[in-house]
Tab-separated table of C-alpha atoms and ligand atoms in Angstrom:
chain	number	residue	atom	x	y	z
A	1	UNK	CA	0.000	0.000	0.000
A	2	UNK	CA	1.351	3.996	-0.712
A	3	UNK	CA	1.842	5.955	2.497
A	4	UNK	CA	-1.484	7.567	1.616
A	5	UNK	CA	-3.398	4.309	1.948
A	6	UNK	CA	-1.727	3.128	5.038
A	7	UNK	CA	-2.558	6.875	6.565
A	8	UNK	CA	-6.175	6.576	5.450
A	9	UNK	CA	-6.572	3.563	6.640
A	10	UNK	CA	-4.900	3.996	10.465
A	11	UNK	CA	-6.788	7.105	10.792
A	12	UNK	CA	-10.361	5.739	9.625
A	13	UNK	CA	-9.876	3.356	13.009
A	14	UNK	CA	-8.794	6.445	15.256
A	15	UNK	CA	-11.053	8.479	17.598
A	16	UNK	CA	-11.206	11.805	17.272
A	17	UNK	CA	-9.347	13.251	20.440
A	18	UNK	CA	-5.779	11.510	18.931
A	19	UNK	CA	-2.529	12.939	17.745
A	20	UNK	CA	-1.713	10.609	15.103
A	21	UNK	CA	2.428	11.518	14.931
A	22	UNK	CA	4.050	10.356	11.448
A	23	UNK	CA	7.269	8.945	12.555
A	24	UNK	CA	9.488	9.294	9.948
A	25	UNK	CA	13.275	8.495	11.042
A	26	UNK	CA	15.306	6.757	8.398
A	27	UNK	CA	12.935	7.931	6.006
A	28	UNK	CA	13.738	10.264	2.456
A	29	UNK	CA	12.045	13.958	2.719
A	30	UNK	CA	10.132	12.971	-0.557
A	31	UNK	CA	8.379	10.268	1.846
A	32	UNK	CA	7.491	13.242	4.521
A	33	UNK	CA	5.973	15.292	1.882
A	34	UNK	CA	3.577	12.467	0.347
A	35	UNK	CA	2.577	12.335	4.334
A	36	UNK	CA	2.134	15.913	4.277
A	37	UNK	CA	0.212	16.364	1.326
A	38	UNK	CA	-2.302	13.488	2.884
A	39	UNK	CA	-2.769	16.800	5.675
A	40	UNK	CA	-0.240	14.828	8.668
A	41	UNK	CA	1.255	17.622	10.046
A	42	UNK	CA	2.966	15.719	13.562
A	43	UNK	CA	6.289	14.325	12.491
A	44	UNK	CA	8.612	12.388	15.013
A	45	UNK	CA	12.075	11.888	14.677
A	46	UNK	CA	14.677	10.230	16.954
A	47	UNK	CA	18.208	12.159	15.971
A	48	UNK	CA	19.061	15.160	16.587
A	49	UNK	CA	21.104	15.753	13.341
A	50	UNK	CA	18.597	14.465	10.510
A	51	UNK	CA	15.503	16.322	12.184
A	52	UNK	CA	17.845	19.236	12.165
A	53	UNK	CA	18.850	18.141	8.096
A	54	UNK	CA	14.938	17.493	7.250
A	55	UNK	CA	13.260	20.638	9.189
A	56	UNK	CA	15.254	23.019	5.987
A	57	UNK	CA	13.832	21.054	3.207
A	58	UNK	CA	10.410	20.701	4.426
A	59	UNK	CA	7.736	23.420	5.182
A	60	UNK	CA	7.569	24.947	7.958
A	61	UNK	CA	3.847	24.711	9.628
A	62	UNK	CA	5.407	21.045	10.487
A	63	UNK	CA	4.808	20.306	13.899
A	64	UNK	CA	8.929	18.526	14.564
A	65	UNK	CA	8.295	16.438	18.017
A	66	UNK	CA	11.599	14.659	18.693
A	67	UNK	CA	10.943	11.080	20.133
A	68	UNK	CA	14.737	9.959	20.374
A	69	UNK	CA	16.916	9.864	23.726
A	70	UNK	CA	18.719	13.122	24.215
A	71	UNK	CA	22.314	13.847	25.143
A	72	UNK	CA	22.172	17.091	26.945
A	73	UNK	CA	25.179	18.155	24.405
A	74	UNK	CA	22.525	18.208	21.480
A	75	UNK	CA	19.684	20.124	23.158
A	76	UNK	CA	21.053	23.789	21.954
A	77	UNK	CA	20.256	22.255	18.412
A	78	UNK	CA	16.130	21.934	18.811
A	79	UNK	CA	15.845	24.974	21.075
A	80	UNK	CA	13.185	27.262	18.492
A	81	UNK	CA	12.753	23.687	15.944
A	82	UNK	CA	10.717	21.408	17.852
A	83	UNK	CA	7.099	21.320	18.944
A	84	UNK	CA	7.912	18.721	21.668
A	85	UNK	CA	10.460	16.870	23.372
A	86	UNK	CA	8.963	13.356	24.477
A	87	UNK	CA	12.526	12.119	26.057
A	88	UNK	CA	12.573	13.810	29.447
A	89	UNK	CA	14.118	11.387	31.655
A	90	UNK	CA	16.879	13.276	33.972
A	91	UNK	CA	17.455	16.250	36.486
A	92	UNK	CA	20.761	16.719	33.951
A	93	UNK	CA	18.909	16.849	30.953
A	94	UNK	CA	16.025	18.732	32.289
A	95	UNK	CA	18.589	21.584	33.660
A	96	UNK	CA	20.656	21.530	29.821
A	97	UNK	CA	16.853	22.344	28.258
A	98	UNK	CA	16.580	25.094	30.747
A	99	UNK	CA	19.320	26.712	30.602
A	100	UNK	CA	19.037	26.421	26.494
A	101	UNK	CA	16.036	27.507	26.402
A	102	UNK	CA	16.831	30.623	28.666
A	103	UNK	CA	19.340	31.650	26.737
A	104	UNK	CA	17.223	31.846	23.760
A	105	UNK	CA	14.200	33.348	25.314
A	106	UNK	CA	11.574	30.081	24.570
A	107	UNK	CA	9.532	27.304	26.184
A	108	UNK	CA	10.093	24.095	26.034
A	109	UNK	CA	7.055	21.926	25.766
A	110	UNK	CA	8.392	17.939	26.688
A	111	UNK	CA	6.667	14.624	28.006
A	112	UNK	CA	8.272	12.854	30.492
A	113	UNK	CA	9.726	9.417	29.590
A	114	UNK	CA	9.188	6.441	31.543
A	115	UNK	CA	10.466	3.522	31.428
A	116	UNK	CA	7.707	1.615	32.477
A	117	UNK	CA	8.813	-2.268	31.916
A	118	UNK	CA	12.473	-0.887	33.807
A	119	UNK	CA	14.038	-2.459	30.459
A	120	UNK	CA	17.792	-1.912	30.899
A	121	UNK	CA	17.950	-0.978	26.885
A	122	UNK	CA	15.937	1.695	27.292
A	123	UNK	CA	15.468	5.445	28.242
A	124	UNK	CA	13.041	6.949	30.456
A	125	UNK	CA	13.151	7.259	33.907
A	126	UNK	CA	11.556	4.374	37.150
A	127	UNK	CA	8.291	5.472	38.528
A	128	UNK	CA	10.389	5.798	41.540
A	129	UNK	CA	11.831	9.123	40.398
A	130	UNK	CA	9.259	10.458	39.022
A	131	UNK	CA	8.653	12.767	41.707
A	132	UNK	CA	11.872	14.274	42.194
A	133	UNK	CA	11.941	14.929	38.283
A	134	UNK	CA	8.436	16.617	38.977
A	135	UNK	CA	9.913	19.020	41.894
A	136	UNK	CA	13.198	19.769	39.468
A	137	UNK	CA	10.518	20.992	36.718
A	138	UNK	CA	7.881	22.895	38.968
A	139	UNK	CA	11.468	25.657	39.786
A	140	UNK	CA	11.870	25.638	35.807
A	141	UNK	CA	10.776	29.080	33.912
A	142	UNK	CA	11.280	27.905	30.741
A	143	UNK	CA	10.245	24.322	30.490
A	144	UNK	CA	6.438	23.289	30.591
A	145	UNK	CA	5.584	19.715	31.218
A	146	UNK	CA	2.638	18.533	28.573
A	147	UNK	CA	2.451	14.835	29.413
A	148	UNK	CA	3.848	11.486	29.777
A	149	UNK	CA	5.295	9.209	27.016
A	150	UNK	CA	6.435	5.390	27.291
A	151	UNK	CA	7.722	2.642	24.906
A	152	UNK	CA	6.898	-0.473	26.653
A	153	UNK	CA	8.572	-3.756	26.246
A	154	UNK	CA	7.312	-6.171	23.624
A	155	UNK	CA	5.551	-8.492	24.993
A	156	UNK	CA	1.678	-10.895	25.133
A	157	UNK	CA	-0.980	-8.462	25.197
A	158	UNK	CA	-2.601	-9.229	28.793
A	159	UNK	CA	1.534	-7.646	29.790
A	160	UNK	CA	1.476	-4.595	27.536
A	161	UNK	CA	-2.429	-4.120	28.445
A	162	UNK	CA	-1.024	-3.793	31.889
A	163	UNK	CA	1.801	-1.469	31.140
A	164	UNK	CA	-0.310	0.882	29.030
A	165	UNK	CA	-2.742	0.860	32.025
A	166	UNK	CA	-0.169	1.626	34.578
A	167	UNK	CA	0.945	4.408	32.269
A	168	UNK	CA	-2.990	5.847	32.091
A	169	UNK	CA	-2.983	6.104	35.904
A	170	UNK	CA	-0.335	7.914	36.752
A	171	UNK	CA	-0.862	10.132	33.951
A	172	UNK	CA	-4.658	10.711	35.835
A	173	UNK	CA	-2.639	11.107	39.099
A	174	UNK	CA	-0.908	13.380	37.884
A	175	UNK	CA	-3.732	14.998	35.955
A	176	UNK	CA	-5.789	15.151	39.324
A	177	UNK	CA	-3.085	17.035	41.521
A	178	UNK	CA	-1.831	21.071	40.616
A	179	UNK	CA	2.062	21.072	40.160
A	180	UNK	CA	3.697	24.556	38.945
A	181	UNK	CA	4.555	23.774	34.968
A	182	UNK	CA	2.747	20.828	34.717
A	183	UNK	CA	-0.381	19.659	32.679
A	184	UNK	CA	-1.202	16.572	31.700
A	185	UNK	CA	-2.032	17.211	28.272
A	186	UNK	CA	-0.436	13.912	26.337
A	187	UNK	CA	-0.345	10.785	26.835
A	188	UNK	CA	1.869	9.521	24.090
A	189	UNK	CA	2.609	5.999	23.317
A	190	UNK	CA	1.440	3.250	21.117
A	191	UNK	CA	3.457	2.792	17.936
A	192	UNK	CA	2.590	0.615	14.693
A	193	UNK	CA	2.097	-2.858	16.530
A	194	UNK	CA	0.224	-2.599	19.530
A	195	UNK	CA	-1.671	1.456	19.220
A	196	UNK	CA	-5.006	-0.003	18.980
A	197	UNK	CA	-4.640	-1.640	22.553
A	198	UNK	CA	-2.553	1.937	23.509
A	199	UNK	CA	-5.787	3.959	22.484
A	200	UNK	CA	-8.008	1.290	24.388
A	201	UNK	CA	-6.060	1.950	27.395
A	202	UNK	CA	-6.071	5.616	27.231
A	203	UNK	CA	-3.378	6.883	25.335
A	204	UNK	CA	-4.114	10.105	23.349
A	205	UNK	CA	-1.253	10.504	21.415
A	206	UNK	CA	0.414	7.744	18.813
A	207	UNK	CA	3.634	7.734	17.049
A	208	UNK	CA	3.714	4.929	13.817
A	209	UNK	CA	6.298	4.971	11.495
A	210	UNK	CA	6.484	1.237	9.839
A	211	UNK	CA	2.399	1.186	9.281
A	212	UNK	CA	2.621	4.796	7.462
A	213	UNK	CA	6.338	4.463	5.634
A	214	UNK	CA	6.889	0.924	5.678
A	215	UNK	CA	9.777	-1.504	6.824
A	216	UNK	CA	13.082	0.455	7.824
B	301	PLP	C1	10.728	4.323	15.787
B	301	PLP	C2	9.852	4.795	16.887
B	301	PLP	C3	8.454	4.703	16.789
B	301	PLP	C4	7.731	4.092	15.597
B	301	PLP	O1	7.870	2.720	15.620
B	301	PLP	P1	7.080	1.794	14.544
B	301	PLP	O2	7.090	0.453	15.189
B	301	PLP	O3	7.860	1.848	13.287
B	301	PLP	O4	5.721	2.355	14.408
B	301	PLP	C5	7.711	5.204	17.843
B	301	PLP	N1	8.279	5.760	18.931
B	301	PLP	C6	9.617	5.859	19.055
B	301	PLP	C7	10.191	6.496	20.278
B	301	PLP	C8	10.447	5.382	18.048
B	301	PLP	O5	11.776	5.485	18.189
């Protein structure tokens, strides 16, 4: 199927209320603009240097979220370019976006990554420290806390049902207390193989890439 196909057909199963994010790392700019031109405006990329390369050639009403794990030595490079950082996951990285950020006068809008299965390959931060990541952000001026986002581990459904699920209720924990700089806005995750069951389980925000561009 063309990328226009696969984007009808993904969005004629979504609910209204979700960001459908075209995630298009690895893939040529003349496969961004056949998503554009479909009306996908959310694009996610996970390096610093090709969203950088692709935001030029591309038009700019593009809403650039960066999905990847960031090295704090990269974030002066997306300060003004992206729409939202999903990757959150230290006290380091959330001072580097501050202080970036401050420099240049702007907000940051980010999720905060967890790493909900506590897979050793991946980013995000434990549950555990969640809250003193919250207290770090409520002293920030320049940073504003949308949301959560998770990549959970692959797994049997009845296991990624429940990590979807655990995701969903600390997002409404969240959502139900008043923090300085913090509004739980997104909840991003699901990606091409298992965003039905994300969407069942209350995420509001999805991020495909193989079922829009195909097969990296
Ligand atoms: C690559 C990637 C996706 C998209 O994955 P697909 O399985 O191709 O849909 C989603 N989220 C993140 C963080 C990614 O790196």
């Amino acid at each position: 199927m063309s990328i226009e196909e696969n984007i009808s057909e993904i969005k004629k199963t979504l609910p209204k209320n979700i960001t459908l994010i075209a995630v298009s790392k690895t893939k040529s700019v003349e496969f961004i603009d056949e998503a554009y031109n479909t009306g996908i405006r959310d694009f996610g990329e996970n390096k610093v240097q090709e969203l950088i390369d692709k935001i030029d050639k591309l038009p700019n009403d593009i809403n650039w979220h960066f999905i990847g794990h960031l090295q704090t030595n990269k974030v002066k490079y997306l300060v003004g370019k992206v729409s939202l950082i999903h990757s959150l996951d230290s006290v380091k990285l959330l001072n580097e976006i501050e202080k970036q950020y401050k420099k240049n006068n702007l907000t940051a809008n980010v999720l905060i990554e967890i790493n909900i299965g506590k897979e050793d390959s991946k980013s995000g931060i434990f549950v555990e420290h969640l809250d003193e990541l919250i207290s770090a952000c409520e002293t920030c001026e320049h940073v504003k806390v949308k949301g959560l986002m998770a990549i959970i581990p692959k797994g049997h459904e009845n296991v990624c049902r429940k990590h979807f699920g655990q995701m969903k209720s600390i997002w409404d924990t969240l959502k139900s207390k008043s923090f300085n700089n913090l509004s739980m806005e997104y909840l991003s995750m699901g990606m091409t193989e298992d965003y039905e069951l994300a969407i069942k389980e209350g995420s509001n925000m999805i991020r495909i890439g193989t079922g829009i561009f195909g097969l990296r």
